[in-house]
Short mmCIF file of C-alpha atoms and ligand atoms in Angstrom, two decimals:
data_model
loop_
_atom_site.label_atom_id
_atom_site.label_comp_id
_atom_site.label_asym_id
_atom_site.label_seq_id
_atom_site.Cartn_x
_atom_site.Cartn_y
_atom_site.Cartn_z
CA UNK P 1421 -30.59 -4.20 -10.43
CA UNK P 1422 -27.29 -3.98 -12.70
CA UNK P 1423 -24.40 -5.10 -10.50
CA UNK P 1424 -22.46 -4.10 -13.15
CA UNK P 1425 -19.90 -1.21 -12.47
CA UNK P 1426 -17.35 0.94 -14.32
CA UNK P 1427 -13.78 0.83 -13.48
CA UNK P 1428 -11.57 3.07 -14.14
CA UNK P 1429 -7.37 2.29 -13.13
CA UNK P 1430 -4.86 5.04 -12.97
CA UNK P 1431 -2.37 2.59 -14.41
CA UNK P 1432 -2.26 0.02 -16.85
CA UNK P 1433 1.38 -2.13 -16.05
CA UNK P 1434 1.15 -5.47 -14.28
CA UNK P 1435 -1.44 -5.26 -11.91
CA UNK P 1436 -3.07 -3.48 -13.33
CA UNK P 1437 -4.09 -5.71 -16.15
CA UNK P 1438 -4.22 -7.82 -13.67
CA UNK P 1439 -7.09 -5.73 -11.34
CA UNK P 1440 -8.71 -5.34 -14.40
CA UNK P 1441 -9.33 -9.32 -15.31
CA UNK P 1442 -10.14 -10.00 -11.84
CA UNK P 1443 -12.26 -7.17 -12.51
CA UNK P 1444 -13.55 -9.00 -15.62
CA UNK P 1445 -14.25 -12.62 -14.78
CA UNK P 1446 -17.07 -10.40 -11.74
CA UNK P 1447 -18.98 -9.28 -14.98
CA UNK P 1448 -17.48 -5.50 -15.11
CA UNK P 1449 -16.26 -2.94 -17.57
CA UNK P 1450 -12.51 -1.14 -16.56
CA UNK P 1451 -10.75 1.82 -18.15
CA UNK P 1452 -7.47 2.63 -18.11
CA UNK P 1453 -5.40 5.59 -17.49
CA UNK P 1454 -2.12 4.83 -19.08
CA UNK P 1455 0.45 6.72 -21.10
CA UNK P 1456 1.35 3.25 -22.98
CA UNK P 1457 -1.13 2.70 -25.63
CA UNK P 1458 -0.03 -0.96 -25.80
CA UNK P 1459 0.75 -1.13 -21.86
CA UNK P 1460 -0.28 -4.37 -20.14
CA UNK P 1461 -3.37 -3.76 -19.67
CA UNK P 1462 -4.38 -2.04 -22.65
CA UNK P 1463 -4.99 -6.16 -23.57
CA UNK P 1464 -8.30 -6.63 -21.29
CA UNK P 1465 -9.95 -2.51 -20.59
CA UNK P 1466 -10.76 0.43 -23.18
CA UNK P 1467 -7.61 3.30 -22.74
CA UNK P 1468 -7.62 6.57 -21.88
CA UNK P 1469 -4.28 7.80 -23.26
CA UNK P 1470 -2.18 10.25 -21.79
CA UNK P 1471 0.41 11.28 -18.52
CA UNK P 1472 -1.30 9.57 -15.47
CA UNK P 1473 -1.05 13.23 -13.38
CA UNK P 1474 -2.93 14.62 -16.70
CA UNK P 1475 -5.74 16.36 -15.22
CA UNK P 1476 -7.70 16.54 -18.44
CA UNK P 1477 -7.40 12.89 -18.52
CA UNK P 1478 -8.34 11.75 -14.98
CA UNK P 1479 -11.30 13.66 -15.75
CA UNK P 1480 -12.60 11.73 -18.65
CA UNK P 1481 -11.84 8.48 -16.63
CA UNK P 1482 -13.48 9.94 -13.53
CA UNK P 1483 -16.63 11.17 -16.22
CA UNK P 1484 -16.68 7.48 -17.87
CA UNK P 1485 -16.35 4.93 -14.82
CA UNK P 1486 -18.32 4.40 -11.42
CA UNK P 1487 -15.10 3.77 -9.36
CA UNK P 1488 -11.45 4.16 -9.57
CA UNK P 1489 -8.67 2.78 -8.00
CA UNK P 1490 -5.30 3.49 -9.07
CA UNK P 1491 -1.74 0.07 -9.75
CA UNK P 1492 0.70 2.72 -8.46
CA UNK P 1493 1.19 5.24 -5.78
CA UNK P 1494 2.13 7.87 -7.30
CA UNK P 1495 -0.43 9.50 -8.33
CA UNK P 1496 -1.05 13.30 -8.67
CA UNK P 1497 -3.53 13.50 -5.67
CA UNK P 1498 -4.01 17.31 -6.05
CA UNK P 1499 -5.32 15.63 -9.52
CA UNK P 1500 -7.37 13.32 -8.81
CA UNK P 1501 -9.05 15.53 -5.52
CA UNK P 1502 -10.08 18.27 -8.51
CA UNK P 1503 -12.12 16.33 -10.11
CA UNK P 1504 -13.57 12.79 -8.50
CA UNK P 1505 -16.75 12.80 -7.38
CA UNK P 1506 -17.45 11.64 -3.78
CA UNK P 1507 -17.43 8.20 -2.60
CA UNK P 1508 -15.71 7.33 -6.87
CA UNK P 1509 -12.03 6.47 -5.28
CA UNK P 1510 -12.88 4.32 -2.70
CA UNK P 1511 -8.93 4.00 -0.82
CA UNK P 1512 -9.35 8.34 -0.99
CA UNK P 1513 -5.94 9.96 -1.68
CA UNK P 1514 -5.26 10.60 2.14
CA UNK P 1515 -4.14 7.18 2.09
CA UNK P 1516 -2.17 7.87 -1.51
CA UNK P 1517 0.12 10.97 0.14
CA UNK P 1518 0.64 9.13 3.46
CA UNK P 1519 2.89 6.19 0.91
CA UNK P 1520 3.85 8.87 -1.29
CA UNK P 1521 6.56 10.07 1.57
CA UNK P 1522 8.83 7.90 3.61
CA UNK P 1523 8.13 11.20 6.33
CA UNK P 1524 4.19 10.79 6.72
CA UNK P 1525 4.85 6.85 5.88
CA UNK P 1526 6.81 6.48 9.00
CA UNK P 1527 4.91 9.43 11.14
CA UNK P 1528 1.56 7.32 10.42
CA UNK P 1529 2.98 4.18 11.51
CA UNK P 1530 4.78 5.12 14.21
CA UNK P 1531 2.48 7.63 16.04
CA UNK P 1532 -1.37 7.83 14.10
CA UNK P 1533 -1.32 3.24 14.28
CA UNK P 1534 1.67 2.65 17.38
CA UNK P 1535 3.19 -0.20 15.56
CA UNK P 1536 7.08 -0.84 15.43
CA UNK P 1537 8.89 0.82 12.81
CA UNK P 1538 13.04 1.17 12.86
CA UNK P 1539 14.30 4.07 14.94
CA UNK P 1540 14.36 6.90 12.58
CA UNK P 1541 14.86 10.75 12.57
CA UNK P 1542 13.25 13.12 9.62
CA UNK P 1543 17.26 15.04 7.21
CA UNK P 1544 15.67 18.14 6.33
CA UNK P 1545 19.89 19.12 5.30
CA UNK P 1546 23.05 17.62 4.56
CA UNK P 1547 24.46 18.86 8.69
CA UNK P 1548 21.48 17.33 10.08
CA UNK P 1549 23.10 14.22 9.31
CA UNK P 1550 26.33 16.09 11.63
CA UNK P 1551 27.87 13.92 14.09
CA UNK P 1552 25.86 10.25 13.26
CA UNK P 1553 27.38 7.79 15.46
CA UNK P 1554 28.99 5.30 13.46
CA UNK P 1555 28.69 2.62 16.19
CA UNK P 1556 24.77 1.63 14.18
CA UNK P 1557 24.39 1.51 10.77
CA UNK P 1558 21.54 3.74 8.84
CA UNK P 1559 19.36 3.32 5.18
CA UNK P 1560 19.13 7.42 4.03
CA UNK P 1561 16.43 6.68 2.25
CA UNK P 1562 14.89 9.99 0.23
CA UNK P 1563 11.07 10.84 1.63
CA UNK P 1564 9.41 11.14 -1.77
CA UNK P 1565 9.27 9.54 -5.47
CA UNK P 1566 12.17 6.33 -4.29
CA UNK P 1567 11.53 2.31 -5.66
CA UNK P 1568 13.57 -1.28 -5.27
CA UNK P 1569 16.60 0.39 -3.88
CA UNK P 1570 16.72 3.98 -5.87
CA UNK P 1571 16.95 6.71 -3.78
CA UNK P 1572 18.69 5.07 -0.35
CA UNK P 1573 22.09 5.34 0.55
CA UNK P 1574 23.54 2.07 3.77
CA UNK P 1575 26.20 3.95 5.67
CA UNK P 1576 28.14 1.44 7.37
CA UNK P 1577 31.13 4.58 8.86
CA UNK P 1578 31.90 7.87 7.67
CA UNK P 1579 33.28 6.50 4.04
CA UNK P 1580 29.80 6.38 2.39
CA UNK P 1581 28.78 9.79 4.72
CA UNK P 1582 29.67 12.36 1.22
CA UNK P 1583 27.10 10.67 -0.47
CA UNK P 1584 24.89 10.03 2.17
CA UNK P 1585 25.41 14.04 2.11
CA UNK P 1586 24.80 13.94 -1.71
CA UNK P 1587 21.69 12.32 -0.94
CA UNK P 1588 20.37 14.88 1.53
CA UNK P 1589 21.39 18.09 -0.16
CA UNK P 1590 19.05 16.93 -2.97
CA UNK P 1591 15.71 15.93 -0.77
CA UNK P 1592 13.81 15.70 2.97
CA UNK P 1593 15.65 12.15 3.69
CA UNK P 1594 14.55 9.67 6.55
CA UNK P 1595 17.28 8.24 8.26
CA UNK P 1596 16.44 4.88 9.85
CA UNK P 1597 18.61 2.68 11.84
CA UNK P 1598 20.05 -0.12 10.27
CA UNK P 1599 18.40 -3.10 10.82
CA UNK P 1600 19.27 -7.03 11.31
CA UNK P 1601 16.65 -8.92 10.34
CA UNK P 1602 16.46 -12.42 9.23
CA UNK P 1603 14.06 -12.61 7.15
CA UNK P 1604 11.50 -9.57 4.84
CA UNK P 1605 8.47 -10.73 4.78
CA UNK P 1606 5.05 -8.99 3.83
CA UNK P 1607 0.89 -9.48 4.59
CA UNK P 1608 -1.62 -8.36 1.69
CA UNK P 1609 -4.44 -7.45 2.95
CA UNK P 1610 -8.00 -6.07 1.87
CA UNK P 1611 -10.77 -3.77 2.99
CA UNK P 1612 -14.02 -2.58 1.92
CA UNK P 1613 -14.48 0.29 4.38
CA UNK P 1614 -15.73 -2.00 7.26
CA UNK P 1615 -14.03 -6.08 7.21
CA UNK P 1616 -11.05 -6.08 6.29
CA UNK P 1617 -9.78 -9.71 4.72
CA UNK P 1618 -5.23 -10.65 5.56
CA UNK P 1619 -3.43 -13.01 3.30
CA UNK P 1620 -1.39 -15.42 4.51
CA UNK P 1621 2.37 -14.28 5.63
CA UNK P 1622 4.60 -13.54 2.74
CA UNK P 1623 8.88 -14.28 2.89
CA UNK P 1624 10.88 -12.17 0.33
CA UNK P 1625 13.53 -12.39 -1.49
CA UNK P 1626 14.95 -9.81 -3.48
CA UNK P 1627 17.88 -9.28 -5.67
CA UNK P 1628 19.60 -5.88 -6.67
CA UNK P 1629 16.39 -4.56 -5.38
CA UNK P 1630 14.39 -6.26 -6.89
CA UNK P 1631 11.81 -8.84 -5.17
CA UNK P 1632 13.35 -12.22 -6.84
CA UNK P 1633 11.21 -15.46 -4.97
CA UNK P 1634 8.05 -14.70 -2.74
CA UNK P 1635 7.84 -18.07 -0.03
CA UNK P 1636 4.15 -18.81 1.35
CA UNK P 1637 3.87 -19.28 3.79
CA UNK P 1638 7.10 -17.07 5.69
CA UNK P 1639 9.29 -19.53 7.50
CA UNK P 1640 8.88 -17.38 10.86
CA UNK P 1641 7.30 -19.02 13.44
CA UNK P 1642 3.30 -18.86 14.12
CA UNK P 1643 3.55 -16.39 17.34
CA UNK P 1644 5.96 -13.89 14.73
CA UNK P 1645 3.91 -14.85 11.45
CA UNK P 1646 0.27 -13.55 13.99
CA UNK P 1647 0.95 -10.68 15.35
CA UNK P 1648 2.63 -9.55 12.04
CA UNK P 1649 -1.42 -9.84 10.97
CA UNK P 1650 -2.38 -8.51 14.02
CA UNK P 1651 -0.29 -5.28 13.05
CA UNK P 1652 -1.73 -4.94 9.10
CA UNK P 1653 -5.34 -5.16 10.06
CA UNK P 1654 -4.26 -2.98 13.13
CA UNK P 1655 -2.94 -0.63 9.17
CA UNK P 1656 -6.00 -1.21 7.72
CA UNK P 1657 -8.32 -1.09 10.11
CA UNK P 1658 -6.69 2.89 11.49
CA UNK P 1659 -7.15 3.26 7.31
CA UNK P 1660 -10.75 2.26 7.07
CA UNK P 1661 -9.32 0.76 4.48
CA UNK P 1662 -10.85 0.02 0.53
CA UNK P 1663 -9.06 -1.49 -1.22
CA UNK P 1664 -5.81 -4.65 -1.10
CA UNK P 1665 -2.84 -3.39 0.53
CA UNK P 1666 0.85 -4.74 0.70
CA UNK P 1667 2.12 -3.66 4.47
CA UNK P 1668 5.75 -4.89 3.74
CA UNK P 1669 8.00 -5.94 7.15
CA UNK P 1670 11.45 -7.19 8.39
CA UNK P 1671 11.11 -10.35 10.87
CA UNK P 1672 13.82 -10.30 13.49
CA UNK P 1673 14.93 -13.05 15.89
CA UNK P 1674 11.89 -11.99 17.84
CA UNK P 1675 9.98 -9.22 16.38
CA UNK P 1676 8.92 -7.29 13.69
CA UNK P 1677 8.87 -4.51 12.84
CA UNK P 1678 6.87 -2.59 9.75
CA UNK P 1679 9.14 -1.17 6.83
CA UNK P 1680 6.22 0.58 4.06
CA UNK P 1681 3.17 0.24 3.04
CA UNK P 1682 2.08 0.07 -0.19
CA UNK P 1683 -2.41 1.23 -0.89
CA UNK P 1684 -2.61 -1.39 -4.00
CA UNK P 1685 -2.06 -5.31 -4.95
CA UNK P 1686 1.45 -6.03 -4.69
CA UNK P 1687 4.42 -8.02 -6.15
CA UNK P 1688 4.42 -10.35 -3.51
CA UNK P 1689 1.37 -10.81 -3.82
CA UNK P 1690 0.88 -12.73 -7.19
CA UNK P 1691 1.17 -16.61 -5.95
CA UNK P 1692 -2.65 -15.68 -5.07
CA UNK P 1693 -3.71 -16.28 -8.17
CA UNK P 1694 -3.51 -19.43 -8.04
CA UNK P 1695 -2.27 -20.80 -4.31
CA UNK P 1696 -5.32 -19.04 -3.03
CA UNK P 1697 -8.79 -19.25 -3.49
CA UNK P 1698 -9.14 -15.67 -3.94
CA UNK P 1699 -6.38 -13.30 -4.95
CA UNK P 1700 -5.28 -9.69 -4.17
CA UNK P 1701 -6.44 -8.43 -6.73
CA UNK P 1702 -10.41 -10.27 -6.77
CA UNK P 1703 -10.29 -9.27 -2.72
CA UNK P 1704 -9.04 -5.25 -3.71
CA UNK P 1705 -12.01 -5.39 -6.64
CA UNK P 1706 -14.64 -6.28 -4.10
CA UNK P 1707 -13.35 -4.63 -1.42
CA UNK P 1708 -13.36 -1.21 -3.74
CA UNK P 1709 -17.16 -2.28 -4.78
CA UNK P 1710 -17.55 -2.24 -0.79
CA UNK P 1711 -19.19 -5.81 -1.23
CA UNK P 1712 -19.19 -8.49 1.54
CA UNK P 1713 -14.64 -10.22 1.72
CA UNK P 1714 -14.25 -13.61 1.94
CA UNK P 1715 -12.30 -15.60 4.29
CA UNK P 1716 -8.94 -16.46 1.98
CA UNK P 1717 -8.07 -19.58 2.38
CA UNK P 1718 -3.72 -20.91 1.03
CA UNK P 1719 -4.47 -24.56 -0.69
CA UNK P 1720 -0.92 -25.36 -0.40
CA UNK P 1721 2.23 -24.06 0.36
CA UNK P 1722 3.82 -22.04 -3.25
CA UNK P 1723 6.73 -19.71 -4.78
CA UNK P 1724 6.52 -17.62 -7.13
CA UNK P 1725 9.66 -16.71 -9.25
CA UNK P 1726 9.61 -13.32 -10.58
CA UNK P 1727 10.58 -13.17 -14.31
CA UNK P 1728 12.99 -10.55 -15.30
CA UNK P 1729 14.44 -9.23 -18.86
CA UNK P 1730 16.57 -11.19 -18.75
CA UNK P 1731 15.49 -14.33 -17.48
CA UNK P 1732 12.90 -15.41 -19.93
CA UNK P 1733 14.21 -18.14 -21.80
CA UNK P 1734 14.34 -19.64 -18.30
CA UNK P 1735 11.41 -19.19 -17.23
CA UNK P 1736 10.77 -21.00 -20.73
CA UNK P 1737 12.55 -23.70 -20.01
CA UNK P 1738 11.50 -23.72 -16.14
CA UNK P 1739 7.32 -24.64 -17.09
CA UNK P 1740 8.73 -27.11 -19.89
CA UNK P 1741 10.41 -29.18 -16.98
CA UNK P 1742 7.32 -28.39 -14.16
CA UNK P 1743 4.52 -28.17 -16.36
CA UNK P 1744 2.60 -27.56 -12.89
CA UNK P 1745 3.79 -24.54 -12.94
CA UNK P 1746 1.92 -21.76 -13.81
CA UNK P 1747 4.01 -18.94 -16.29
CA UNK P 1748 2.49 -15.70 -16.37
CA UNK P 1749 3.27 -13.62 -19.48
CA UNK P 1750 2.11 -9.69 -19.18
CA UNK P 1751 2.49 -9.12 -22.52
CA UNK P 1752 4.89 -6.28 -22.24
CA UNK P 1753 5.85 -5.09 -26.01
CA UNK P 1754 9.33 -4.44 -25.26
CA UNK P 1755 11.81 -6.37 -23.40
CA UNK P 1756 14.47 -4.68 -20.97
CA UNK P 1757 16.72 -5.82 -18.67
CA UNK P 1758 14.99 -5.51 -15.30
CA UNK P 1759 11.92 -4.73 -16.29
CA UNK P 1760 9.36 -6.86 -14.61
CA UNK P 1761 7.95 -8.78 -17.87
CA UNK P 1762 6.14 -11.97 -16.25
CA UNK P 1763 6.31 -14.74 -13.16
CA UNK P 1764 6.05 -18.42 -11.99
CA UNK P 1765 3.65 -20.03 -9.53
CA UNK P 1766 4.36 -23.63 -7.81
CA UNK P 1767 3.83 -25.24 -5.28
CA UNK P 1768 6.09 -26.19 -3.32
CA UNK P 1769 7.01 -28.16 0.08
CA UNK P 1770 10.51 -27.53 -0.52
CA UNK P 1771 11.11 -24.06 -1.96
CA UNK P 1772 14.45 -23.86 -1.26
CA UNK P 1773 14.89 -26.18 -4.30
CA UNK P 1774 13.18 -23.39 -6.32
CA UNK P 1775 16.52 -21.59 -8.01
CA UNK P 1776 15.55 -18.48 -8.62
CA UNK P 1777 15.85 -17.40 -12.49
CA UNK P 1778 18.00 -14.77 -10.75
CA UNK P 1779 20.50 -16.04 -8.84
CA UNK P 1780 23.52 -17.01 -9.87
CA UNK P 1781 24.09 -14.21 -12.36
CA UNK P 1782 25.54 -10.77 -12.02
CA UNK P 1783 24.00 -8.16 -13.51
P1 AMP D 2092 12.19 -0.07 0.80
O1 AMP D 2092 12.62 0.89 -0.53
O2 AMP D 2092 11.88 1.06 1.60
O3 AMP D 2092 11.70 -1.21 0.31
O4 AMP D 2092 13.35 -0.44 0.93
C1 AMP D 2092 14.86 -1.22 0.19
C2 AMP D 2092 14.95 -3.07 0.97
O5 AMP D 2092 16.48 -1.83 1.47
C3 AMP D 2092 14.81 -3.08 1.25
O6 AMP D 2092 13.73 -4.42 1.01
C4 AMP D 2092 15.71 -3.52 2.55
O7 AMP D 2092 15.81 -4.63 2.15
C5 AMP D 2092 16.23 -2.71 2.96
N1 AMP D 2092 16.21 -2.37 3.32
C6 AMP D 2092 15.54 -1.39 3.48
N2 AMP D 2092 15.62 -0.31 4.48
C7 AMP D 2092 16.13 -1.37 5.15
C8 AMP D 2092 16.50 -0.58 7.16
N3 AMP D 2092 16.11 0.52 7.37
N4 AMP D 2092 17.68 -2.01 7.53
C9 AMP D 2092 17.85 -2.88 6.76
N5 AMP D 2092 17.91 -3.16 5.66
C10 AMP D 2092 17.22 -1.86 5.39
#
């Protein structure tokens, strides 16, 4: 029996590239759909060059591949539904729709799964922001299309109301209570439609709303770490998850709240390539193919640093003086400020001593 499959990936950025590399190690072939001919995944896969929502191109991808997956959640779910064969997209389009819209996502998490999220209210028009209780702070987020802090307004009093109303006049929003968390954490979990396997809890440090550093294991109590993992398992089981999913959470002094889910491998899980015996990309590929999933072990404490466009030189200097650090560069042809160009993973028991490349740089 030939167990080699052709896997179609929608999106050829770094996540698509690292998924493709994992798939190739396992003997599969990869075809990627991306509008950019020399995108990172083009180095390791065949390409269909077209916009992500081009139904003709999606159909070609579906015809050429046994199984489809995606590297980001803003994929045209309706377009996919038109072209996929039964069981060809094990992650399903429901999960896409949930994670594309914060209103559906909050409802799913709090009502259908029953995990704790920040208290929230759906905002359909600017008038829904009248009579806010200003003894509390809030974060207003657009229901769709927001990323890395875009499409968000933090409300710390009446002074922020005008910009909040402005955002609410453009689209439906979710108004969340501001959580005074101690740490931001995330958990990667992978499923094969039947069982799940869960990665260690990751601690995430953001700068300018972009992930800067991930520390594993997260510096939280064993009790909270177990709780975070149980919440991720509950979500994955409710979804009958296939592939990898990242659950982003806030850790307060004594509890965990879920912030959002990303139905794919995630930047905060990149450390797993070297620091775990199976990476989030390996388990993603195994999971979407419905294969048995391994229990994942962390070899040692690790730190991952993101390399943005403005950090490339610093990162190269860093690996010269830390030759046991692993530098990944995604092969993007254009270097831009704040663009994720690569990452560095190193084993370290002293994460505070591993200084982020962006620290101290005001950008
Ligand atoms: P998000 O797009 O939901 O991931 O939010 C981007 C960032 O905003 C998060 O990583 C947090 O640092 C911050 N944030 C989001 N929601 C809240 C909240 N309810 N309370 C406090 N900070 C938040």
